[in-house]
Every structure is written in C-alpha cells, then in structure tokens.
Short mmCIF file of C-alpha atoms in Angstrom, two decimals:
data_model
loop_
_atom_site.label_atom_id
_atom_site.label_comp_id
_atom_site.label_asym_id
_atom_site.label_seq_id
_atom_site.Cartn_x
_atom_site.Cartn_y
_atom_site.Cartn_z
CA LYS S 24 -24.49 -15.43 4.81
CA LYS S 25 -25.41 -12.06 6.29
CA ASN S 26 -25.05 -11.35 9.98
CA SER S 27 -28.16 -9.32 10.72
CA SER S 28 -26.68 -7.74 13.86
CA THR S 29 -23.47 -6.48 12.21
CA GLY S 30 -24.42 -6.29 8.55
CA MET S 31 -21.34 -8.34 7.64
CA TRP S 32 -21.39 -10.99 4.93
CA SER S 33 -19.31 -14.17 5.11
CA VAL S 34 -18.69 -17.29 3.08
CA THR S 35 -16.73 -20.49 3.66
CA VAL S 36 -14.90 -22.02 0.71
CA ASN S 37 -13.25 -25.41 0.97
CA GLY S 38 -9.81 -26.23 -0.41
CA ASP S 39 -6.43 -24.53 -0.59
CA LEU S 40 -6.99 -21.16 -2.28
CA LYS S 41 -3.47 -19.79 -1.74
CA ASN S 42 -2.46 -17.40 -4.57
CA THR S 43 -5.98 -17.37 -6.01
CA TYR S 44 -7.01 -14.01 -7.49
CA TYR S 45 -10.57 -12.86 -6.97
CA THR S 46 -13.05 -9.99 -7.16
CA TYR S 47 -16.48 -9.42 -5.64
CA LEU S 48 -19.76 -8.74 -7.41
CA VAL S 49 -21.69 -6.43 -5.10
CA THR S 50 -25.34 -5.64 -5.85
CA VAL S 51 -26.88 -2.60 -4.16
CA ASN S 52 -30.27 -1.16 -5.13
CA GLY S 53 -30.36 -3.23 -8.31
CA THR S 54 -26.89 -2.14 -9.50
CA THR S 55 -24.03 -4.64 -9.57
CA ASN S 56 -20.40 -3.53 -9.32
CA GLU S 57 -17.29 -5.68 -9.70
CA THR S 58 -14.57 -4.69 -7.28
CA GLN S 59 -11.48 -5.86 -5.43
CA ASP S 60 -11.60 -6.54 -1.69
CA VAL S 61 -11.50 -3.41 0.50
CA TYR S 62 -9.27 -5.37 2.88
CA SER S 63 -6.83 -6.71 0.26
CA LYS S 64 -3.40 -7.71 1.53
CA ALA S 65 -2.21 -8.75 -1.93
CA THR S 66 -3.31 -7.96 -5.48
CA GLY S 67 -2.48 -8.61 -9.09
CA VAL S 68 -1.02 -6.05 -11.44
CA ASN S 69 -2.49 -2.55 -11.01
CA GLY S 70 -4.45 -3.60 -7.94
CA ASN S 71 -7.73 -4.47 -9.65
CA ARG S 72 -7.95 -8.07 -8.40
CA SER S 73 -7.32 -9.19 -4.84
CA MET S 74 -5.18 -12.23 -4.10
CA ILE S 75 -5.39 -14.75 -1.27
CA VAL S 76 -1.92 -14.71 0.26
CA ASP S 77 -0.07 -16.71 2.88
CA LEU S 78 1.90 -13.83 4.39
CA ASP S 79 4.30 -16.17 6.20
CA SER S 80 5.42 -17.57 2.84
CA THR S 81 6.57 -14.09 1.77
CA ASP S 82 8.97 -13.72 4.71
CA PRO S 83 12.64 -13.28 3.77
CA ASP S 84 15.27 -15.20 5.76
CA GLY S 85 15.55 -13.83 9.26
CA TRP S 86 12.23 -11.97 9.16
CA ASP S 87 11.12 -13.64 12.39
CA LYS S 88 14.01 -11.89 14.15
CA ASP S 89 13.33 -8.48 12.58
CA THR S 90 12.30 -5.82 15.09
CA HIS S 91 11.22 -2.20 15.03
CA VAL S 92 13.97 0.36 15.42
CA PHE S 93 13.00 3.16 17.79
CA GLN S 94 14.92 6.14 19.11
CA ASN S 95 14.92 6.83 22.85
CA GLU S 96 13.31 10.20 22.20
CA VAL S 97 11.52 11.55 19.13
CA THR S 98 13.95 14.48 19.20
CA ASP S 99 16.81 12.02 18.69
CA SER S 100 15.55 11.21 15.19
CA THR S 101 17.51 12.45 12.21
CA VAL S 102 14.95 11.94 9.44
CA TRP S 103 15.49 11.51 5.73
CA GLU S 104 12.25 11.77 3.73
CA LEU S 105 12.58 10.09 0.39
CA HIS S 106 10.71 8.54 -2.50
CA VAL S 107 11.34 4.84 -3.10
CA LYS S 108 12.08 5.36 -6.79
CA ASP S 109 14.41 8.28 -6.16
CA PHE S 110 16.23 6.14 -3.63
CA SER S 111 16.72 3.06 -5.78
CA TYR S 112 16.15 3.81 -9.46
CA ASP S 113 19.73 4.68 -10.50
CA ALA S 114 22.10 1.75 -10.19
CA SER S 115 24.99 4.12 -9.54
CA SER S 116 24.43 7.45 -7.82
CA GLY S 117 27.95 8.72 -8.52
CA VAL S 118 28.38 9.84 -4.92
CA SER S 119 31.96 9.39 -3.79
CA GLU S 120 32.60 6.79 -1.11
CA GLU S 121 33.74 9.34 1.49
CA ASN S 122 30.49 11.29 1.10
CA ARG S 123 28.04 8.41 1.27
CA GLU S 124 27.41 8.55 5.03
CA LEU S 125 24.29 10.63 5.67
CA GLY S 126 24.19 10.23 9.43
CA VAL S 127 20.45 9.52 9.45
CA ASN S 128 18.78 7.08 11.84
CA THR S 129 15.25 7.33 10.40
CA VAL S 130 13.84 7.24 6.88
CA GLN S 131 10.32 8.41 6.13
CA LEU S 132 9.29 6.81 2.86
CA ASN S 133 6.77 8.52 0.62
CA PRO S 134 3.71 6.27 0.19
CA PHE S 135 4.60 2.78 -0.99
CA TYR S 136 1.16 1.22 -0.66
CA ASP S 137 -0.60 0.39 -3.94
CA TYR S 138 -1.48 3.65 -5.70
CA ALA S 139 -3.46 4.12 -8.87
CA SER S 140 -1.77 6.69 -11.11
CA VAL S 141 1.12 4.49 -12.29
CA ASN S 142 0.61 1.55 -14.64
CA GLU S 143 2.48 -1.27 -12.91
CA ALA S 144 2.91 -3.00 -16.26
CA GLY S 145 4.21 0.20 -17.88
CA ASN S 146 7.70 1.56 -18.45
CA ASP S 147 10.19 2.76 -15.85
CA GLU S 148 9.80 6.42 -16.79
CA GLN S 149 6.52 6.73 -14.89
CA PHE S 150 6.58 8.65 -11.63
CA ASN S 151 4.10 9.71 -8.98
CA TRP S 152 4.44 10.71 -5.33
CA GLY S 153 1.87 8.07 -4.33
CA TYR S 154 -0.77 10.16 -2.59
CA ASP S 155 -3.55 8.50 -4.59
CA PRO S 156 -4.23 5.20 -2.80
CA GLN S 157 -5.93 2.26 -4.45
CA ASN S 158 -5.25 -0.50 -1.89
CA TYR S 159 -3.91 0.76 1.43
CA ASN S 160 -2.61 -2.58 2.74
CA VAL S 161 -0.81 -3.73 -0.43
CA PRO S 162 2.72 -2.64 -1.47
CA GLU S 163 2.97 -0.72 -4.76
CA GLY S 164 3.67 -3.12 -7.63
CA SER S 165 5.72 -0.75 -9.79
CA TYR S 166 8.49 -0.97 -7.18
CA SER S 167 8.62 -4.76 -7.40
CA SER S 168 10.51 -6.97 -9.83
CA ASN S 169 7.26 -8.75 -10.78
CA PRO S 170 3.97 -6.88 -10.33
CA TYR S 171 1.98 -9.81 -11.75
CA ASP S 172 2.69 -12.08 -8.75
CA GLY S 173 1.07 -10.68 -5.62
CA ASN S 174 3.63 -12.42 -3.39
CA VAL S 175 6.70 -10.74 -4.87
CA ARG S 176 5.93 -7.14 -3.92
CA ILE S 177 5.26 -8.18 -0.33
CA LYS S 178 8.49 -10.15 0.07
CA GLU S 179 10.61 -7.44 -1.54
CA CYS S 180 8.98 -4.78 0.66
CA LYS S 181 9.85 -6.85 3.72
CA GLU S 182 13.42 -7.23 2.45
CA MET S 183 13.73 -3.44 2.08
CA ILE S 184 12.47 -2.80 5.61
CA GLN S 185 14.63 -5.60 7.01
CA ALA S 186 17.76 -4.18 5.36
CA LEU S 187 17.11 -0.73 6.81
CA HIS S 188 16.49 -2.21 10.26
CA ASP S 189 19.72 -4.22 9.99
CA ALA S 190 21.50 -0.91 9.38
CA GLY S 191 19.96 0.50 12.58
CA ILE S 192 17.54 2.74 10.70
CA SER S 193 13.93 3.28 11.74
CA VAL S 194 11.37 3.10 8.93
CA VAL S 195 8.37 5.45 8.79
CA MET S 196 5.72 5.02 6.09
CA ASP S 197 3.90 8.08 4.83
CA VAL S 198 0.19 7.21 4.53
CA VAL S 199 -2.98 9.08 3.56
CA TYR S 200 -5.96 7.07 4.74
CA ASN S 201 -8.35 9.91 3.89
CA HIS S 202 -7.35 9.99 0.21
CA THR S 203 -8.52 7.91 -2.73
CA TYR S 204 -7.46 8.23 -6.36
CA SER S 205 -11.03 8.79 -7.52
CA THR S 206 -14.58 8.39 -6.25
CA ASP S 207 -14.87 5.37 -8.59
CA SER S 208 -13.07 3.37 -5.93
CA VAL S 209 -13.30 0.06 -4.10
CA PHE S 210 -15.20 1.90 -1.36
CA GLN S 211 -17.83 3.36 -3.68
CA ASN S 212 -18.21 0.05 -5.51
CA THR S 213 -18.62 -1.90 -2.26
CA VAL S 214 -20.95 0.41 -0.31
CA PRO S 215 -22.14 3.22 -2.60
CA ASN S 216 -22.29 6.74 -1.12
CA TYR S 217 -21.17 5.60 2.33
CA TYR S 218 -17.50 6.49 2.49
CA TYR S 219 -17.62 9.90 0.80
CA ARG S 220 -19.01 13.25 1.83
CA MET S 221 -22.05 13.86 -0.36
CA ASN S 222 -24.01 16.97 -1.29
CA GLU S 223 -27.78 17.01 -0.81
CA ASP S 224 -28.28 16.46 -4.56
CA GLY S 225 -26.25 13.24 -4.41
CA THR S 226 -23.10 14.65 -6.02
CA PHE S 227 -19.71 14.34 -4.39
CA SER S 228 -18.49 17.13 -2.15
CA ASN S 229 -15.29 18.84 -3.24
CA GLY S 230 -13.81 17.83 0.09
CA SER S 231 -14.20 14.12 -0.59
CA GLY S 232 -10.93 12.27 -0.63
CA CYS S 233 -8.83 15.26 0.46
CA GLY S 234 -7.06 15.91 3.71
CA ASN S 235 -3.81 15.81 5.63
CA ASP S 236 -1.44 12.88 5.47
CA THR S 237 -0.08 10.96 8.42
CA ALA S 238 2.96 8.84 9.18
CA SER S 239 3.10 5.33 10.60
CA GLU S 240 6.27 3.97 12.20
CA HIS S 241 7.37 0.41 11.35
#
C-alpha cells in the first residue's frame, strides 16, 4: 500500500520470516529493476540480496553489558587507524612480546560496512580499502568466517567491537555516506535519478558519489 502523504510503500506479511533472503522489484516509468533493500541490516554473499534478521539473536555473550568507551576529552585520544584485514589477516605478526603494547586507547577502523569491490566468495588475496559502499548498514562479508549466512558477519563484528571495548579501547568506524561503488546502485534502482547529481542531459555529474569521508564513534 502507498501512503499518499509520504510516498512510502508498505506491506504486511504473515509468518516467521527470520533469515529469509529477499529482493524488491521496483517499477518506475515502465522500467522494472530488481534490487536489495536500501535499508538492509543483513545480506547474503556480496550484498545483492537483503536478509530479514533478528539482531538480538546475533548478540555474543555479554553484549547486553557492552558499552561505548569514551575519553574524557577528544585530545586524550591516542588513535590507531587500521584496516581490518591488515589487523587480523596474519595469524602471527612476529612482533616480540615486549614490543606488543601500542599504548593506544582508540582504534579508527577503515570502512567495514559491506563494500562492492571484493568478491566475498573469492580468495583471501583480495584487498580494498572499502571506500566503495554497497550496503551501509551491513558488515563486510569478506571479513567473516561465513559470508553466505547474513547472521555470521553481524555476530562476529559485534564480537570484535566487544573485545576492543573489553580492552578499554574506543572504536571509531570510518564511513563515507556520500560514496557509492557505481551509479548502478541500490539507490538508482529504487528511485532512479533521485540520489545522484545529474546533468541537464540526464547523464551523471562527475561529482556524483564523491566527497569527504566521516567517522562515527561506537
């Protein structure tokens, strides 16, 4: 049903749909596009299908007691910016025990939302910085032990954040909400020509999808 005052569409589906994968067929001006949900919280491999998720069921033990870690003053932060894969890929870093203490109280993680340039079902040699978002509210599947199950990446992401918090470390996520991987995106497929800056001839402006990144503290 369409709400004529807001333009929003809604549907009620009966039954327990937990862990069901889905896409939308959106028809605009006679053209139908298949797309994932703009507001996805969970997806299947490579982010092309959304998944209905019970977020509480992805909580690791003790998650209800997990809290943000903040410094008294921003100037008290000793920040380590790092890429998730660089941080965790090698099982043994070779750093001697006496040199393992970094003295940091904050980590700023390069984007770990779902990004498009890495095949989540591919090999471990793939690498990208992550500034090409596909689904902003879904953790990147290539960092998970099972990218095919939309629950796993969420739980393991929570476990990572929880472990850092338990060590007294604040977690900051690098995000770029004004980037997309390409103009053939969930936004364009849902509401064509609405989210991007367009030229008068209907082509995409060179500025579309580009801009400064931001950081969000968690």
